[in-house]
Tab-separated table of C-alpha atoms in Angstrom:
chain	number	residue	atom	x	y	z
L	13	MET	CA	1.509	21.811	-33.116
L	14	LYS	CA	-0.510	24.211	-30.996
L	15	ASN	CA	-3.339	21.690	-30.640
L	16	LEU	CA	-0.851	18.993	-29.624
L	17	LEU	CA	0.602	21.227	-26.921
L	18	GLN	CA	-2.880	22.050	-25.684
L	19	LYS	CA	-3.753	18.347	-25.478
L	20	LEU	CA	-0.552	17.583	-23.598
L	21	SER	CA	-1.201	20.458	-21.223
L	22	ALA	CA	-4.739	19.201	-20.578
L	23	GLN	CA	-3.445	15.678	-19.976
L	24	PHE	CA	-0.977	16.765	-17.313
L	25	THR	CA	-2.481	19.957	-15.845
L	26	GLY	CA	-6.108	19.932	-16.979
L	27	ASN	CA	-7.484	19.899	-13.438
L	28	SER	CA	-6.262	19.952	-9.854
L	29	LEU	CA	-5.863	16.177	-9.630
L	30	ARG	CA	-3.784	15.990	-12.809
L	31	LYS	CA	-1.733	19.055	-11.912
L	32	ASN	CA	-0.871	17.840	-8.426
L	33	SER	CA	-0.166	14.275	-9.534
L	34	THR	CA	2.080	15.608	-12.318
L	35	LEU	CA	3.992	17.800	-9.858
L	36	LEU	CA	4.338	14.863	-7.471
L	37	ILE	CA	5.623	12.705	-10.312
L	38	LEU	CA	8.124	15.414	-11.230
L	39	SER	CA	9.267	15.754	-7.627
L	40	GLN	CA	9.793	12.027	-7.273
L	41	ALA	CA	11.397	11.889	-10.713
L	42	VAL	CA	13.942	14.445	-9.501
L	43	SER	CA	14.605	12.260	-6.451
L	44	THR	CA	14.831	9.139	-8.602
L	45	VAL	CA	17.344	10.674	-10.994
L	46	ALA	CA	19.398	11.901	-8.044
L	47	GLY	CA	19.213	8.414	-6.527
L	48	PHE	CA	20.267	6.911	-9.852
L	49	LEU	CA	23.335	9.139	-10.001
L	50	PHE	CA	24.072	8.554	-6.313
L	51	TRP	CA	24.063	4.786	-6.730
L	52	ILE	CA	26.259	5.054	-9.818
L	53	ILE	CA	28.825	6.763	-7.614
L	54	CYS	CA	28.403	4.092	-4.961
L	55	ALA	CA	28.541	1.227	-7.467
L	56	HIS	CA	31.933	2.397	-8.700
L	57	ALA	CA	33.275	3.393	-5.278
L	58	PHE	CA	32.191	0.408	-3.173
L	59	ARG	CA	32.046	-3.347	-3.458
L	60	PRO	CA	28.628	-4.923	-4.171
L	61	ALA	CA	28.675	-6.479	-0.692
L	62	GLN	CA	28.964	-3.032	0.941
L	63	ILE	CA	26.040	-1.743	-1.109
L	64	GLY	CA	24.062	-4.854	-0.222
L	65	PHE	CA	24.560	-4.162	3.477
L	66	ALA	CA	23.598	-0.487	3.008
L	67	THR	CA	20.388	-1.284	1.147
L	68	SER	CA	19.414	-3.954	3.668
L	69	LEU	CA	20.075	-1.616	6.604
L	70	THR	CA	18.013	1.133	4.961
L	71	SER	CA	15.163	-1.318	4.389
L	72	TYR	CA	15.369	-2.421	8.015
L	73	ALA	CA	15.140	1.199	9.178
L	74	GLY	CA	12.100	1.717	6.946
L	75	LEU	CA	10.482	-1.396	8.380
L	76	ILE	CA	10.974	-0.170	11.949
L	77	ALA	CA	9.645	3.273	11.015
L	78	THR	CA	6.456	1.787	9.628
L	79	PHE	CA	5.852	-0.219	12.794
L	80	VAL	CA	5.859	2.993	14.859
L	81	SER	CA	4.208	5.397	12.394
L	82	PHE	CA	0.641	5.037	13.829
L	83	GLY	CA	-0.803	5.755	10.356
L	84	LEU	CA	-0.629	9.482	11.060
L	85	ALA	CA	0.803	10.529	7.691
L	86	ASN	CA	-2.382	9.612	5.799
L	87	THR	CA	-4.458	10.998	8.673
L	88	VAL	CA	-2.800	14.397	8.198
L	89	ILE	CA	-3.571	14.372	4.452
L	90	ARG	CA	-7.179	13.347	5.034
L	91	PHE	CA	-8.154	15.630	7.920
L	92	LEU	CA	-5.752	18.583	8.127
L	93	PRO	CA	-7.587	20.728	5.501
L	94	THR	CA	-10.873	20.654	7.459
L	95	SER	CA	-9.461	20.537	10.993
L	96	LYS	CA	-10.419	23.367	13.357
L	97	ARG	CA	-7.016	23.035	15.057
L	98	LYS	CA	-4.641	22.470	12.201
L	99	GLY	CA	-1.518	23.395	14.152
L	100	GLY	CA	-2.475	21.150	17.062
L	101	LEU	CA	-3.166	18.163	14.806
L	102	LEU	CA	0.156	18.575	12.992
L	103	ALA	CA	2.204	19.153	16.173
L	104	GLY	CA	0.535	16.253	17.958
L	105	SER	CA	1.247	13.943	15.037
L	106	LEU	CA	4.904	14.981	14.934
L	107	LEU	CA	5.426	14.507	18.666
L	108	ALA	CA	3.684	11.129	18.686
L	109	VAL	CA	5.803	9.666	15.896
L	110	LEU	CA	8.968	11.251	17.303
L	111	ALA	CA	8.559	9.526	20.666
L	112	ALA	CA	7.541	6.222	19.088
L	113	SER	CA	10.379	6.353	16.549
L	114	VAL	CA	13.028	6.844	19.224
L	115	ALA	CA	11.683	3.839	21.131
L	116	GLY	CA	11.306	1.791	17.949
L	117	GLY	CA	14.816	2.610	16.795
L	118	LEU	CA	16.318	1.495	20.093
L	119	ILE	CA	14.297	-1.733	20.110
L	120	GLY	CA	15.196	-2.435	16.478
L	121	LEU	CA	18.865	-1.860	17.222
L	122	GLY	CA	18.774	-4.231	20.158
L	123	GLY	CA	16.977	-6.870	18.105
L	124	LEU	CA	19.336	-6.961	15.129
L	125	HIS	CA	20.875	-10.259	16.248
L	126	VAL	CA	17.398	-11.802	16.204
L	127	PHE	CA	15.749	-10.192	13.170
L	128	VAL	CA	18.679	-9.713	10.772
L	129	PRO	CA	21.757	-11.541	12.108
L	130	ARG	CA	23.894	-10.495	9.135
L	131	LEU	CA	23.511	-6.861	10.218
L	132	ASN	CA	24.343	-7.495	13.871
L	133	PHE	CA	27.725	-5.765	13.434
L	134	VAL	CA	25.830	-2.440	13.351
L	135	SER	CA	25.025	-2.689	17.065
L	136	SER	CA	28.737	-2.681	17.920
L	137	SER	CA	29.324	0.599	16.050
L	138	VAL	CA	28.205	3.803	17.788
L	139	SER	CA	28.078	5.780	14.528
L	140	LEU	CA	26.088	3.151	12.601
L	141	SER	CA	23.722	2.671	15.548
L	142	LEU	CA	23.059	6.407	15.720
L	143	LEU	CA	22.510	6.576	11.954
L	144	LEU	CA	19.991	3.737	12.128
L	145	ILE	CA	17.975	5.555	14.810
L	146	LEU	CA	18.158	8.866	12.894
L	147	LEU	CA	16.878	7.113	9.771
L	148	VAL	CA	13.914	5.657	11.660
L	149	ILE	CA	12.979	9.028	13.166
L	150	GLY	CA	13.605	10.958	9.963
L	151	THR	CA	11.539	8.589	7.846
L	152	ASN	CA	8.433	9.146	9.967
L	153	LEU	CA	8.826	12.886	10.472
L	154	SER	CA	9.457	13.356	6.754
L	155	ALA	CA	6.268	11.445	5.917
L	156	ILE	CA	4.215	13.664	8.247
L	157	MET	CA	5.632	16.869	6.752
L	158	ASP	CA	5.092	15.687	3.176
L	159	SER	CA	1.503	14.906	4.118
L	160	ALA	CA	1.030	18.445	5.428
L	161	LEU	CA	2.159	19.877	2.085
L	162	LEU	CA	-0.097	17.511	0.150
L	163	ALA	CA	-3.097	18.203	2.392
L	164	PHE	CA	-3.192	21.741	1.019
L	165	ARG	CA	-2.611	20.519	-2.548
L	166	LYS	CA	0.809	22.192	-2.623
L	167	ALA	CA	2.659	19.623	-4.694
L	168	ASN	CA	4.809	22.458	-6.065
L	169	LEU	CA	6.332	22.802	-2.598
L	170	VAL	CA	7.057	19.072	-2.543
L	171	LEU	CA	8.884	19.578	-5.848
L	172	GLY	CA	10.962	22.330	-4.243
L	173	LYS	CA	11.885	20.022	-1.394
L	174	SER	CA	12.905	17.270	-3.815
L	175	ALA	CA	15.189	19.649	-5.683
L	176	LEU	CA	16.906	20.686	-2.439
L	177	VAL	CA	17.503	17.216	-1.021
L	178	SER	CA	18.509	15.809	-4.413
L	179	ALA	CA	21.239	18.419	-4.731
L	180	LEU	CA	22.532	17.425	-1.293
L	181	ARG	CA	22.410	13.762	-2.218
L	182	LEU	CA	24.702	14.352	-5.184
L	183	ILE	CA	27.140	16.654	-3.388
L	184	LEU	CA	27.606	14.825	-0.071
L	185	PRO	CA	29.087	11.572	-1.458
L	186	LEU	CA	32.075	13.547	-2.719
L	187	PHE	CA	32.984	14.225	0.913
L	188	LEU	CA	31.814	10.974	2.539
L	189	VAL	CA	32.808	8.271	0.080
L	190	ALA	CA	35.918	7.404	2.125
L	191	TYR	CA	33.762	6.355	5.105
L	192	GLY	CA	32.345	3.239	3.438
L	193	LEU	CA	29.006	1.973	4.715
L	194	GLY	CA	28.869	4.818	7.238
L	195	GLY	CA	29.222	7.341	4.424
L	196	ILE	CA	26.281	5.895	2.495
L	197	MET	CA	24.082	5.885	5.586
L	198	THR	CA	25.130	9.437	6.522
L	199	VAL	CA	23.971	10.730	3.141
L	200	ALA	CA	20.594	9.034	3.626
L	201	ALA	CA	20.165	10.579	7.089
L	202	VAL	CA	21.255	14.099	6.124
L	203	VAL	CA	18.948	14.118	3.095
L	204	LEU	CA	15.958	13.135	5.245
L	205	TRP	CA	16.587	15.733	7.925
L	206	ALA	CA	17.277	18.540	5.446
L	207	GLY	CA	13.901	17.817	3.845
L	208	ILE	CA	12.202	17.918	7.244
L	209	ALA	CA	13.735	21.329	7.998
L	210	TYR	CA	12.573	22.677	4.617
L	211	SER	CA	9.016	21.433	5.135
L	212	LEU	CA	8.796	22.841	8.667
L	213	VAL	CA	9.788	26.312	7.469
L	214	VAL	CA	7.302	26.202	4.585
L	215	VAL	CA	4.396	24.983	6.715
L	216	VAL	CA	4.945	27.429	9.569
L	217	ARG	CA	5.554	30.485	7.371
L	218	LYS	CA	3.326	29.877	4.334
L	219	LEU	CA	0.623	27.303	5.001
L	220	LEU	CA	-0.266	27.732	8.672
L	221	PRO	CA	0.881	31.222	9.691
L	222	GLY	CA	-0.356	32.322	13.106
L	223	GLU	CA	-1.579	28.837	14.042
L	224	SER	CA	-1.204	27.526	17.579
L	225	TYR	CA	1.013	24.448	17.648
L	226	LYS	CA	0.045	23.313	21.108
L	227	PRO	CA	-0.680	19.602	20.753
L	228	THR	CA	-3.477	17.860	22.585
L	229	LEU	CA	-4.334	14.183	22.673
L	230	ALA	CA	-7.841	14.966	21.387
L	231	ASP	CA	-6.420	16.206	18.062
L	232	ILE	CA	-5.164	12.694	17.358
L	233	THR	CA	-7.709	10.473	19.116
L	234	ALA	CA	-10.555	12.125	17.207
L	235	HIS	CA	-9.274	10.294	14.119
L	236	ARG	CA	-8.013	7.153	15.839
L	237	SER	CA	-10.109	4.715	13.811
L	238	TYR	CA	-8.848	6.103	10.509
L	239	ALA	CA	-5.272	6.356	11.809
L	240	LEU	CA	-5.212	2.793	13.149
L	241	SER	CA	-6.526	1.311	9.922
L	242	ASN	CA	-3.880	3.212	7.981
L	243	TYR	CA	-1.268	2.160	10.516
L	244	PHE	CA	-1.927	-1.549	10.193
L	245	GLY	CA	-2.670	-1.350	6.480
L	246	GLY	CA	0.400	0.762	5.767
L	247	MET	CA	2.594	-1.460	7.913
L	248	LEU	CA	1.444	-4.511	6.017
L	249	GLY	CA	1.630	-2.723	2.682
L	250	MET	CA	5.297	-1.849	3.005
L	251	LEU	CA	6.399	-5.304	4.172
L	252	PRO	CA	7.147	-6.610	0.651
L	253	GLY	CA	9.492	-3.729	-0.159
L	254	ALA	CA	11.219	-3.917	3.214
L	255	LEU	CA	11.485	-7.695	3.502
L	256	THR	CA	12.519	-8.532	-0.063
L	257	PRO	CA	16.115	-7.179	0.257
L	258	ILE	CA	16.441	-8.959	3.610
L	259	ILE	CA	15.155	-12.241	2.132
L	260	ILE	CA	17.600	-12.000	-0.761
L	261	LEU	CA	20.441	-11.091	1.602
L	262	SER	CA	19.685	-14.171	3.699
L	263	LYS	CA	19.158	-16.596	0.811
L	264	LEU	CA	21.590	-15.371	-1.859
L	265	GLY	CA	24.096	-13.146	-0.044
L	266	PRO	CA	24.965	-9.418	0.024
L	267	ALA	CA	26.207	-9.219	-3.588
L	268	SER	CA	22.883	-10.556	-4.894
L	269	ALA	CA	21.051	-8.087	-2.642
L	270	ALA	CA	22.966	-5.285	-4.371
L	271	TYR	CA	22.323	-6.706	-7.857
L	272	TYR	CA	18.588	-6.883	-7.100
L	273	TYR	CA	18.398	-3.481	-5.443
L	274	MET	CA	19.559	-1.588	-8.540
L	275	PRO	CA	16.770	-2.785	-10.871
L	276	VAL	CA	14.325	-2.108	-8.041
L	277	GLN	CA	15.627	1.459	-7.909
L	278	VAL	CA	15.304	1.863	-11.681
L	279	ALA	CA	11.774	0.429	-11.622
L	280	THR	CA	10.890	2.715	-8.713
L	281	PHE	CA	9.830	5.400	-11.166
L	282	LEU	CA	6.883	3.242	-12.246
L	283	GLY	CA	5.805	2.964	-8.625
L	284	ILE	CA	6.169	6.721	-8.352
L	285	LEU	CA	3.513	7.168	-11.036
L	286	ALA	CA	1.038	5.052	-9.074
L	287	SER	CA	1.811	6.548	-5.668
L	288	SER	CA	1.697	10.129	-6.959
L	289	VAL	CA	-1.660	9.695	-8.677
L	290	SER	CA	-3.005	7.972	-5.542
L	291	GLN	CA	-1.794	10.762	-3.255
L	292	ALA	CA	-3.336	13.367	-5.533
L	293	LEU	CA	-6.586	11.376	-5.478
L	294	ILE	CA	-6.668	11.414	-1.662
L	295	SER	CA	-5.952	15.139	-1.648
L	296	GLU	CA	-8.809	15.841	-4.084
L	297	THR	CA	-11.396	13.693	-2.323
L	298	SER	CA	-10.494	15.131	1.099
L	299	GLN	CA	-11.963	18.466	-0.001
L	300	THR	CA	-15.536	17.107	-0.148
L	301	ASP	CA	-17.728	14.310	1.216
L	302	ASP	CA	-19.720	13.906	-2.008
L	303	VAL	CA	-19.558	10.221	-3.040
L	304	ALA	CA	-20.378	10.935	-6.689
L	305	ALA	CA	-17.451	13.349	-6.834
L	306	HIS	CA	-15.204	10.721	-5.240
L	307	ARG	CA	-16.217	8.198	-7.895
L	308	ALA	CA	-15.567	10.672	-10.686
L	309	HIS	CA	-12.144	11.505	-9.256
L	310	PHE	CA	-11.314	7.788	-9.031
L	311	GLN	CA	-12.222	7.122	-12.647
L	312	ALA	CA	-10.174	10.123	-13.768
L	313	ALA	CA	-7.223	8.928	-11.690
L	314	LEU	CA	-7.454	5.416	-13.157
L	315	ARG	CA	-7.368	6.699	-16.738
L	316	HIS	CA	-4.616	9.194	-15.988
L	317	LEU	CA	-2.426	6.589	-14.309
L	318	TYR	CA	-2.454	4.101	-17.175
L	319	HIS	CA	-1.984	6.805	-19.791
L	320	LEU	CA	1.304	7.422	-17.988
L	321	LEU	CA	2.199	3.924	-16.834
L	322	VAL	CA	1.986	1.905	-20.055
L	323	PRO	CA	4.398	3.981	-22.181
L	324	ALA	CA	6.710	4.476	-19.195
L	325	ALA	CA	7.009	0.712	-18.594
L	326	VAL	CA	7.672	0.012	-22.278
L	327	PHE	CA	10.349	2.704	-22.366
L	328	LEU	CA	11.982	1.404	-19.197
L	329	ILE	CA	12.227	-2.120	-20.607
L	330	ALA	CA	13.734	-0.747	-23.826
L	331	VAL	CA	16.508	1.196	-22.089
L	332	GLY	CA	16.887	-0.973	-18.981
L	333	TRP	CA	20.041	-2.828	-20.050
L	334	VAL	CA	21.839	0.390	-20.896
L	335	VAL	CA	20.798	2.013	-17.621
L	336	LEU	CA	21.963	-0.939	-15.510
L	337	ARG	CA	25.198	-1.174	-17.498
L	338	VAL	CA	26.096	2.265	-16.181
L	339	TYR	CA	26.301	0.765	-12.702
L	340	GLY	CA	28.646	-1.915	-13.961
L	341	PRO	CA	28.573	-5.109	-16.064
L	342	GLY	CA	27.602	-7.276	-13.086
L	343	TYR	CA	24.523	-5.157	-12.395
L	344	ALA	CA	23.342	-5.413	-16.014
L	345	ALA	CA	24.024	-9.144	-16.306
L	346	ASN	CA	22.244	-9.990	-13.063
L	347	GLY	CA	19.638	-7.236	-12.919
L	348	PHE	CA	18.097	-6.833	-16.382
L	349	GLY	CA	15.840	-9.890	-16.143
L	350	PRO	CA	14.432	-8.804	-12.771
L	351	LEU	CA	13.985	-5.272	-14.157
L	352	VAL	CA	11.789	-6.522	-17.026
L	353	VAL	CA	9.680	-8.570	-14.613
L	354	LEU	CA	9.323	-5.649	-12.183
L	355	ALA	CA	8.269	-3.340	-15.026
L	356	LEU	CA	5.503	-5.767	-15.985
L	357	ALA	CA	4.512	-6.107	-12.325
L	358	SER	CA	3.888	-2.341	-12.199
L	359	PHE	CA	0.664	-2.797	-14.190
L	360	PHE	CA	-0.742	-4.802	-11.289
L	361	THR	CA	0.850	-2.618	-8.626
L	362	GLY	CA	-0.939	0.421	-10.068
L	363	ILE	CA	-4.302	-1.272	-9.579
L	364	ASN	CA	-3.382	-2.132	-6.003
L	365	TRP	CA	-2.337	1.455	-5.216
L	366	LEU	CA	-5.663	2.800	-6.449
L	367	GLY	CA	-7.532	0.022	-4.661
L	368	ASP	CA	-5.941	0.908	-1.338
L	369	THR	CA	-6.712	4.560	-1.953
L	370	TRP	CA	-10.364	3.895	-2.743
L	371	LEU	CA	-10.897	1.844	0.413
L	372	ASN	CA	-9.280	4.684	2.365
L	373	ILE	CA	-11.547	7.260	0.749
L	374	GLN	CA	-14.591	5.170	1.607
L	375	LYS	CA	-13.289	4.731	5.176
L	376	ARG	CA	-13.601	0.975	4.811
L	377	HIS	CA	-11.015	0.397	7.510
L	378	ALA	CA	-11.296	-3.364	7.884
L	379	ALA	CA	-11.217	-3.989	4.124
L	380	PHE	CA	-8.165	-1.747	3.790
L	381	MET	CA	-6.267	-3.744	6.409
L	382	TYR	CA	-7.355	-7.115	5.036
L	383	MET	CA	-6.303	-6.227	1.496
L	384	ASN	CA	-2.910	-4.946	2.596
L	385	ALA	CA	-2.386	-8.102	4.644
L	386	PHE	CA	-3.391	-10.232	1.665
L	387	ASN	CA	-1.063	-8.335	-0.681
L	388	ALA	CA	1.868	-8.511	1.739
L	389	LEU	CA	1.384	-12.246	2.279
L	390	ALA	CA	1.087	-12.935	-1.454
L	391	VAL	CA	4.171	-10.938	-2.450
L	392	VAL	CA	6.445	-11.960	0.436
L	393	ALA	CA	5.452	-15.619	0.044
L	394	GLY	CA	6.120	-15.459	-3.696
L	395	VAL	CA	9.570	-13.931	-3.202
L	396	TYR	CA	10.474	-16.254	-0.331
L	397	LEU	CA	9.439	-19.426	-2.165
L	398	LEU	CA	11.173	-18.552	-5.452
L	399	ALA	CA	14.243	-16.547	-4.391
L	400	ASP	CA	16.376	-19.688	-3.923
L	401	LYS	CA	16.298	-20.184	-7.703
L	402	GLY	CA	17.782	-16.754	-8.467
L	403	LEU	CA	17.015	-13.072	-8.750
L	404	ILE	CA	14.668	-13.277	-11.733
L	405	TYR	CA	12.571	-15.821	-9.853
L	406	ALA	CA	12.423	-13.523	-6.846
L	407	ALA	CA	11.044	-10.821	-9.146
L	408	LEU	CA	8.541	-13.303	-10.601
L	409	GLY	CA	7.383	-14.090	-7.077
L	410	ALA	CA	6.705	-10.387	-6.531
L	411	LEU	CA	4.826	-10.148	-9.848
L	412	LEU	CA	2.613	-13.126	-9.025
L	413	GLY	CA	1.740	-11.700	-5.636
L	414	GLN	CA	0.809	-8.306	-7.091
L	415	ALA	CA	-1.227	-9.965	-9.859
L	416	VAL	CA	-3.313	-11.973	-7.398
L	417	SER	CA	-4.033	-8.852	-5.340
L	418	ALA	CA	-4.938	-6.893	-8.476
L	419	ALA	CA	-7.439	-9.570	-9.460
L	420	VAL	CA	-9.203	-9.172	-6.109
L	421	TYR	CA	-9.249	-5.386	-6.470
L	422	GLY	CA	-10.625	-5.747	-9.998
L	423	ALA	CA	-13.587	-7.599	-8.520
L	424	ILE	CA	-14.031	-4.839	-5.925
L	425	PHE	CA	-13.962	-2.158	-8.625
L	426	ALA	CA	-16.485	-4.022	-10.758
L	427	ARG	CA	-18.835	-4.584	-7.848
L	428	GLY	CA	-18.644	-0.935	-6.858
L	429	GLN	CA	-19.048	0.041	-10.536
L	430	LEU	CA	-15.941	2.215	-10.444
L	431	LEU	CA	-14.561	1.189	-13.803
L	432	SER	CA	-15.097	3.766	-16.543
L	433	PHE	CA	-16.980	1.335	-18.795
L	434	VAL	CA	-19.547	0.553	-16.075
L	435	SER	CA	-22.396	2.988	-15.467
L	436	PRO	CA	-22.050	4.486	-11.972
L	437	ARG	CA	-24.600	4.022	-9.257
L	438	LYS	CA	-24.916	5.469	-5.772
L	439	THR	CA	-23.018	3.866	-2.933
L	440	ARG	CA	-23.009	4.510	0.759
L	441	SER	CA	-20.274	6.762	2.092
């Protein structure tokens, strides 16, 4: 028994990469469980059409936020630890995305009738319009602050933030459920801004005490090439997740958008495994410029990810019907098939996460953007072409797109001799 516990401890906390990725997984698991419970409340309190509108509006806000993020979140992770003006870099990043997010939110609000006609009613509501803009701003500021915590390999602080905002997410619906769509969106906004406040206090008091937070343009422009590649790559990379609910809303209606959104939320935990391991990998490699060390970290991350991902996907498929049934019989009947497909797609998505991360580590800016564009096109095209046939076909479209991208990344890994069964050789940094 003792040896088993020691092996488990080594698997999850054996080194800094494993420890931080495990803490990130735990933090996002806390958020996922809270989201699961939150949507159970919503599923029983609101009609599927109302939930469909809420999920589509949230996706739209996330899409706008990505368009005005400037790629600064990943830039903070990559360069904050070694920056000579840490406070200036962080403050400059926050101010830049704040200004851009306000402008982007206003433009997105004014363009609802063009981009998502079914959500045009939002522009005639002052409260919903304000919530949309707050979501756009909060999404970007939250990403910057999370990056600051991760830059110093403080995933334990990210876990603390997740616990705080998850508690709020479960308590607030009890007071806001009577406000319908506005209540759902208010919870989303409050949770984001509470997390931002927590992170600001932690960074100023614990991580960067005594730092000057006077921003200068030079703090950002010094990393403009890296930031721009992450901006365009990240913008393209999030298009599938943001556009899929909107495509389904347009082709199949708001109820189908709700029925699809729930299995996506359940399957989110599998994506959390990949994103957490990838973020931990960036954090580890940002501490050194040694290419051999980067390669070793990548191989360790690849093994660690699939040790977690395979059993998690099998378990999720086994319990998926029961989990969706908690939302209601309609969610289980319509969502279980897509859930199984999305769980299988996670095997390919994991490869794509690590592929993006490796190109970022190598500072291969053009390749990073091209691969994200290719992945976005493949997934969105697959969903768009197949969604007319039903929700399970929409999920199959997403799987096919991820599989094609993974095949390309597999070739990149083999050529760079990154796979654990290929002997490593030196590469240029």
